[in-house]
Amino acid sequence: LFYMSTPAIVGIVQGNGSFLGAWQWNDGGNILELLNRKFIDDKSVSDLLSVGMWSSMWGPRQYKEYLIDTIRNFEGNPDIVNRVKSAQMLDNGVYFIKDYYYEKSPKVYKNVLEALGQDVNYVYVYFPKLHKWKRYTWGDSKEKLRKDNLI
């Protein structure tokens, strides 16, 4: 059971151009497919952002496999096993481990560029009209952000 510390901010651009984002602290590089499969309407996106901050999230099958591996590999460490067992599930079947050590609410950023300036590897933006997520990194050009109306 190893986490890859690749933090990400997951969020949506608001009507005034600001960006409302929640943090995923671990394994943030590989969630685009899960976001595009499970968070494709206003309600599911709102439910996700209401979590505020979490360590990791998984689809139902991924979580079951992760839990089995955790129990097998860490049976002598009940703190780790219980932390994984305590994962919460959203209405759409996605599991996450809430991160209680940091902010519990989503944060408003001036725009996506400001979110990219945080200590994160990725920013995922939901586009409601497209029902689609896109991933951005600090290395993306401002032109790309302008093209997607993010700055």
Coordinates of N, CA and C in Angstrom, one line a residue:
L1 N 0.9 -1.2 0.0 CA 0.0 0.0 0.0 C 0.9 1.2 0.0
F2 N 1.0 1.8 -1.1 CA 1.8 3.0 -1.2 C 1.0 4.1 -2.0
Y3 N 1.1 5.3 -1.4 CA 0.5 6.4 -2.1 C 1.5 7.2 -2.9
M4 N 1.2 7.7 -4.0 CA 2.1 8.5 -4.8 C 1.6 9.9 -4.5
S5 N 2.5 10.7 -3.9 CA 2.1 12.1 -3.5 C 2.1 13.0 -4.8
T6 N 1.0 12.9 -5.4 CA 0.8 13.7 -6.6 C -0.5 14.5 -6.4
P7 N -0.5 15.6 -5.6 CA -1.7 16.3 -5.3 C -2.3 17.0 -6.5
A8 N -3.6 17.1 -6.4 CA -4.4 17.7 -7.5 C -5.5 18.5 -6.9
I9 N -5.9 19.5 -7.7 CA -7.1 20.3 -7.3 C -8.2 19.9 -8.4
V10 N -9.4 19.6 -7.9 CA -10.5 19.2 -8.7 C -11.6 20.2 -8.6
G11 N -12.1 20.8 -9.7 CA -13.1 21.8 -9.5 C -13.8 22.3 -10.7
I12 N -14.5 23.4 -10.5 CA -15.3 24.0 -11.6 C -15.2 25.5 -11.6
V13 N -15.2 26.0 -12.8 CA -15.2 27.5 -13.0 C -16.6 28.0 -12.6
Q14 N -16.6 29.0 -11.8 CA -17.9 29.6 -11.4 C -18.3 30.8 -12.4
G15 N -19.5 31.3 -12.2 CA -20.0 32.3 -13.1 C -19.1 33.5 -13.2
N16 N -18.5 33.9 -12.1 CA -17.7 35.1 -12.1 C -16.2 34.9 -12.6
G17 N -15.9 33.7 -13.0 CA -14.6 33.3 -13.5 C -13.7 32.7 -12.5
S18 N -14.1 32.8 -11.2 CA -13.3 32.2 -10.1 C -13.4 30.6 -10.2
F19 N -12.5 30.0 -9.6 CA -12.4 28.5 -9.6 C -12.7 27.9 -8.2
L20 N -13.7 27.1 -8.1 CA -14.0 26.4 -6.8 C -13.3 25.0 -6.9
G21 N -12.4 24.8 -6.0 CA -11.6 23.5 -6.1 C -11.5 22.8 -4.8
A22 N -11.5 21.5 -4.9 CA -11.2 20.6 -3.7 C -9.9 19.9 -4.0
W23 N -9.3 19.4 -2.9 CA -7.9 18.8 -3.0 C -8.0 17.3 -2.9
Q24 N -7.2 16.6 -3.8 CA -6.9 15.2 -3.6 C -5.4 15.2 -3.4
W25 N -5.0 14.7 -2.2 CA -3.6 14.7 -1.8 C -2.7 13.7 -2.5
N26 N -3.3 12.5 -2.7 CA -2.4 11.4 -3.3 C -3.0 10.9 -4.6
D27 N -2.2 10.4 -5.4 CA -2.6 9.7 -6.6 C -3.4 10.6 -7.6
G28 N -3.1 11.9 -7.6 CA -3.9 12.8 -8.4 C -3.7 12.7 -9.9
G29 N -2.7 12.0 -10.3 CA -2.3 12.0 -11.7 C -3.2 11.0 -12.6
N30 N -3.9 10.1 -11.9 CA -4.6 9.1 -12.7 C -6.1 9.1 -12.5
I31 N -6.7 10.3 -12.3 CA -8.2 10.3 -11.9 C -9.0 10.8 -13.1
L32 N -8.5 11.2 -14.2 CA -9.3 11.8 -15.2 C -10.3 10.9 -15.7
E33 N -10.0 9.6 -16.0 CA -11.0 8.7 -16.5 C -12.1 8.5 -15.5
L34 N -11.8 8.4 -14.2 CA -12.8 8.2 -13.2 C -13.7 9.4 -13.1
L35 N -13.1 10.6 -13.2 CA -13.9 11.8 -13.2 C -14.9 11.8 -14.4
N36 N -14.4 11.5 -15.5 CA -15.2 11.6 -16.8 C -16.3 10.4 -16.8
R37 N -16.1 9.4 -16.0 CA -17.0 8.3 -16.0 C -18.1 8.5 -14.9
K38 N -17.7 9.0 -13.7 CA -18.5 9.1 -12.6 C -19.0 10.4 -12.1
F39 N -18.4 11.5 -12.6 CA -18.8 12.9 -12.2 C -19.1 13.7 -13.5
I40 N -20.3 13.4 -14.0 CA -20.7 14.0 -15.3 C -21.9 14.8 -15.3
D41 N -22.4 15.2 -14.1 CA -23.5 16.1 -14.0 C -23.3 17.0 -12.8
D42 N -24.2 18.1 -12.7 CA -24.0 19.1 -11.7 C -24.1 18.5 -10.3
K43 N -25.0 17.5 -10.0 CA -25.1 16.9 -8.7 C -23.9 16.2 -8.3
S44 N -23.4 15.3 -9.2 CA -22.3 14.5 -8.8 C -21.0 15.3 -8.6
V45 N -20.8 16.4 -9.4 CA -19.7 17.3 -9.2 C -19.8 18.0 -7.9
S46 N -21.0 18.5 -7.6 CA -21.3 19.2 -6.3 C -21.0 18.3 -5.1
D47 N -21.5 17.0 -5.2 CA -21.2 16.1 -4.2 C -19.7 15.9 -3.9
L48 N -19.0 15.8 -5.0 CA -17.5 15.6 -4.9 C -16.9 16.8 -4.2
L49 N -17.2 18.0 -4.7 CA -16.6 19.2 -4.2 C -17.0 19.4 -2.7
S50 N -18.1 18.9 -2.3 CA -18.5 19.1 -0.9 C -17.7 18.3 0.1
V51 N -16.9 17.3 -0.5 CA -16.0 16.6 0.4 C -14.9 17.5 0.9
G52 N -14.5 18.4 0.0 CA -13.5 19.4 0.4 C -12.1 19.0 0.2
M53 N -11.7 17.9 0.8 CA -10.3 17.4 0.8 C -10.3 15.9 1.1
W54 N -9.6 15.2 0.3 CA -9.5 13.7 0.6 C -8.1 13.3 0.2
S55 N -7.8 12.0 0.6 CA -6.5 11.5 0.3 C -6.5 10.8 -1.1
S56 N -7.4 9.9 -1.3 CA -7.4 9.2 -2.6 C -8.9 8.8 -2.8
M57 N -9.2 8.5 -4.1 CA -10.5 8.0 -4.4 C -10.4 6.9 -5.4
W58 N -11.5 6.1 -5.4 CA -11.5 4.9 -6.3 C -12.9 4.6 -6.7
G59 N -13.0 4.0 -7.9 CA -14.3 3.4 -8.3 C -14.5 2.1 -7.4
P60 N -15.7 1.6 -7.5 CA -16.1 0.4 -6.6 C -15.1 -0.8 -6.7
R61 N -14.8 -1.2 -8.0 CA -13.9 -2.3 -8.1 C -12.5 -2.0 -7.6
Q62 N -12.0 -0.8 -8.0 CA -10.7 -0.4 -7.5 C -10.6 -0.4 -6.0
Y63 N -11.7 0.1 -5.3 CA -11.7 0.2 -3.9 C -11.7 -1.2 -3.3
K64 N -12.5 -2.1 -3.8 CA -12.5 -3.5 -3.3 C -11.1 -4.2 -3.4
E65 N -10.5 -4.0 -4.5 CA -9.1 -4.6 -4.7 C -8.1 -3.9 -3.7
Y66 N -8.2 -2.6 -3.6 CA -7.3 -1.9 -2.7 C -7.5 -2.3 -1.2
L67 N -8.8 -2.5 -0.8 CA -9.1 -3.0 0.5 C -8.5 -4.4 0.8
I68 N -8.7 -5.3 -0.2 CA -8.2 -6.6 0.0 C -6.7 -6.6 0.1
D69 N -6.0 -5.9 -0.8 CA -4.5 -5.7 -0.7 C -4.1 -5.1 0.6
T70 N -4.8 -4.1 1.1 CA -4.4 -3.5 2.4 C -4.5 -4.5 3.5
I71 N -5.6 -5.2 3.6 CA -5.8 -6.2 4.7 C -4.7 -7.2 4.6
R72 N -4.4 -7.7 3.4 CA -3.4 -8.8 3.3 C -2.0 -8.3 3.6
N73 N -1.7 -7.1 3.2 CA -0.3 -6.5 3.4 C -0.1 -5.8 4.8
F74 N -1.2 -5.4 5.4 CA -1.0 -4.6 6.6 C -1.9 -5.2 7.8
E75 N -2.0 -6.5 7.8 CA -2.9 -7.1 8.9 C -2.3 -6.8 10.3
G76 N -1.0 -6.6 10.4 CA -0.4 -6.2 11.7 C -0.5 -4.7 12.0
N77 N -1.1 -4.0 11.2 CA -1.1 -2.5 11.4 C -2.6 -2.1 11.3
P78 N -3.4 -2.2 12.4 CA -4.8 -1.9 12.3 C -5.1 -0.4 12.0
D79 N -4.2 0.5 12.2 CA -4.4 1.9 11.9 C -4.6 2.1 10.4
I80 N -3.7 1.4 9.6 CA -3.8 1.5 8.2 C -5.0 0.8 7.6
V81 N -5.3 -0.4 8.1 CA -6.4 -1.2 7.7 C -7.7 -0.4 8.0
N82 N -7.8 0.1 9.2 CA -9.0 0.8 9.6 C -9.2 2.1 8.8
R83 N -8.1 2.8 8.4 CA -8.2 4.0 7.6 C -8.8 3.7 6.3
V84 N -8.4 2.6 5.7 CA -8.9 2.2 4.4 C -10.4 1.7 4.5
K85 N -10.7 1.0 5.6 CA -12.0 0.5 5.8 C -13.0 1.6 6.1
S86 N -12.5 2.8 6.5 CA -13.3 3.9 6.8 C -13.7 4.8 5.6
A87 N -13.3 4.3 4.4 CA -13.6 5.1 3.2 C -15.1 5.3 3.1
Q88 N -15.4 6.5 2.7 CA -16.8 6.8 2.5 C -17.2 6.7 1.0
M89 N -18.5 6.5 0.8 CA -18.9 6.3 -0.6 C -19.9 7.4 -1.0
L90 N -19.8 8.0 -2.1 CA -20.7 9.0 -2.7 C -21.9 8.2 -3.3
D91 N -22.9 8.9 -3.7 CA -24.1 8.3 -4.3 C -23.8 7.5 -5.6
N92 N -22.7 8.0 -6.3 CA -22.4 7.4 -7.6 C -21.4 6.2 -7.4
G93 N -21.2 5.7 -6.2 CA -20.4 4.5 -6.0 C -18.9 4.8 -5.8
V94 N -18.4 6.0 -5.9 CA -17.0 6.3 -5.8 C -16.7 6.4 -4.3
Y95 N -15.6 5.8 -3.9 CA -15.1 5.8 -2.5 C -13.9 6.7 -2.4
F96 N -13.8 7.3 -1.2 CA -12.7 8.2 -0.9 C -12.4 8.1 0.5
I97 N -11.1 8.4 0.8 CA -10.7 8.5 2.2 C -10.6 10.0 2.5
K98 N -11.4 10.5 3.4 CA -11.5 11.9 3.8 C -10.1 12.2 4.5
D99 N -9.6 13.4 4.2 CA -8.4 13.9 4.9 C -8.8 14.9 5.9
Y100 N -8.7 14.5 7.2 CA -9.1 15.3 8.3 C -8.1 16.3 8.8
Y101 N -6.9 16.2 8.2 CA -5.8 17.1 8.8 C -5.8 18.5 8.2
Y102 N -6.5 18.7 7.1 CA -6.4 19.9 6.4 C -7.8 20.6 6.2
E103 N -7.9 21.5 5.4 CA -9.2 22.2 5.1 C -10.3 21.2 4.8
K104 N -11.4 21.5 5.3 CA -12.5 20.5 5.1 C -13.5 21.0 4.0
S105 N -13.3 22.2 3.5 CA -14.2 22.8 2.5 C -13.4 23.1 1.2
P106 N -14.1 23.1 0.1 CA -13.5 23.5 -1.1 C -13.0 25.0 -1.0
K107 N -12.0 25.3 -1.8 CA -11.5 26.7 -1.7 C -11.8 27.4 -3.0
V108 N -12.0 28.7 -3.0 CA -12.2 29.5 -4.2 C -10.9 30.2 -4.5
Y109 N -10.5 30.0 -5.8 CA -9.3 30.6 -6.3 C -9.7 31.7 -7.3
K110 N -8.9 32.7 -7.5 CA -9.2 33.8 -8.5 C -9.5 33.2 -9.9
N111 N -8.7 32.2 -10.3 CA -9.0 31.5 -11.6 C -8.2 30.2 -11.6
V112 N -8.2 29.5 -12.7 CA -7.5 28.2 -12.8 C -6.0 28.4 -12.7
L113 N -5.5 29.5 -13.2 CA -4.1 29.8 -13.2 C -3.6 29.9 -11.7
E114 N -4.4 30.5 -10.9 CA -4.0 30.6 -9.4 C -4.0 29.2 -8.8
A115 N -5.0 28.4 -9.2 CA -5.0 27.0 -8.6 C -3.8 26.3 -9.1
L116 N -3.4 26.4 -10.3 CA -2.2 25.8 -10.8 C -0.9 26.2 -10.1
G117 N -1.0 27.4 -9.5 CA 0.2 28.0 -8.7 C 0.3 27.4 -7.3
Q118 N -0.7 26.6 -6.9 CA -0.5 26.0 -5.6 C 0.5 24.8 -5.7
D119 N 0.7 24.2 -4.6 CA 1.7 23.1 -4.6 C 1.0 21.8 -5.1
V120 N 0.6 21.8 -6.4 CA -0.1 20.6 -6.9 C 0.5 20.2 -8.3
N121 N 0.3 19.0 -8.7 CA 0.8 18.5 -10.0 C -0.2 18.7 -11.1
Y122 N -1.5 18.7 -10.7 CA -2.6 18.7 -11.7 C -3.8 19.6 -11.2
V123 N -4.5 20.1 -12.1 CA -5.8 20.8 -11.8 C -6.8 20.2 -12.9
Y124 N -7.9 19.6 -12.3 CA -8.9 19.1 -13.2 C -10.1 20.0 -13.2
V125 N -10.5 20.3 -14.4 CA -11.6 21.3 -14.5 C -12.8 20.6 -15.2
Y126 N -14.0 20.8 -14.5 CA -15.2 20.3 -15.1 C -15.9 21.3 -16.0
F127 N -16.3 20.9 -17.2 CA -17.0 21.8 -18.1 C -18.4 21.3 -18.2
P128 N -19.3 22.0 -17.5 CA -20.7 21.5 -17.4 C -21.4 21.4 -18.8
K129 N -21.2 22.3 -19.7 CA -21.9 22.2 -21.0 C -21.4 21.0 -21.8
L130 N -20.2 20.6 -21.5 CA -19.7 19.4 -22.2 C -19.9 18.1 -21.5
H131 N -20.2 18.3 -20.2 CA -20.2 17.1 -19.2 C -18.9 16.3 -19.3
K132 N -17.8 17.1 -19.2 CA -16.5 16.6 -19.4 C -15.5 17.3 -18.5
W133 N -14.5 16.5 -18.1 CA -13.3 17.0 -17.4 C -12.1 17.1 -18.3
K134 N -11.2 18.1 -18.0 CA -9.9 18.2 -18.6 C -8.9 18.4 -17.5
R135 N -7.7 17.9 -17.8 CA -6.6 18.0 -16.9 C -5.6 19.0 -17.4
Y136 N -5.1 19.8 -16.4 CA -4.1 20.9 -16.7 C -2.9 20.7 -15.8
T137 N -1.7 21.1 -16.3 CA -0.5 21.1 -15.4 C 0.1 22.5 -15.5
W138 N 1.0 22.8 -14.6 CA 1.7 24.1 -14.6 C 2.4 24.3 -16.0
G139 N 2.8 23.2 -16.6 CA 3.6 23.4 -17.9 C 2.7 23.7 -19.1
D140 N 1.3 23.7 -18.9 CA 0.4 24.0 -20.0 C 0.6 25.5 -20.2
S141 N 0.5 25.9 -21.5 CA 0.7 27.3 -21.9 C -0.5 28.1 -21.5
K142 N -0.3 29.4 -21.3 CA -1.4 30.3 -21.1 C -2.4 30.3 -22.3
E143 N -1.8 30.1 -23.4 CA -2.7 30.0 -24.6 C -3.7 28.9 -24.5
K144 N -3.2 27.8 -24.0 CA -4.2 26.6 -23.9 C -5.3 27.0 -22.9
L145 N -4.9 27.7 -21.8 CA -5.9 28.1 -20.8 C -6.8 29.1 -21.4
R146 N -6.3 30.0 -22.2 CA -7.2 31.0 -22.8 C -8.1 30.4 -23.8
K147 N -7.6 29.4 -24.6 CA -8.4 28.7 -25.5 C -9.7 28.1 -24.9
D148 N -9.4 27.5 -23.7 CA -10.5 26.9 -22.9 C -11.3 27.9 -22.0
N149 N -11.0 29.2 -22.2 CA -11.7 30.3 -21.4 C -11.5 30.1 -19.9
L150 N -10.2 29.8 -19.5 CA -9.9 29.6 -18.1 C -9.1 30.8 -17.5
I151 N -8.6 31.7 -18.4 CA -8.0 32.9 -17.9 C -8.4 34.1 -18.8

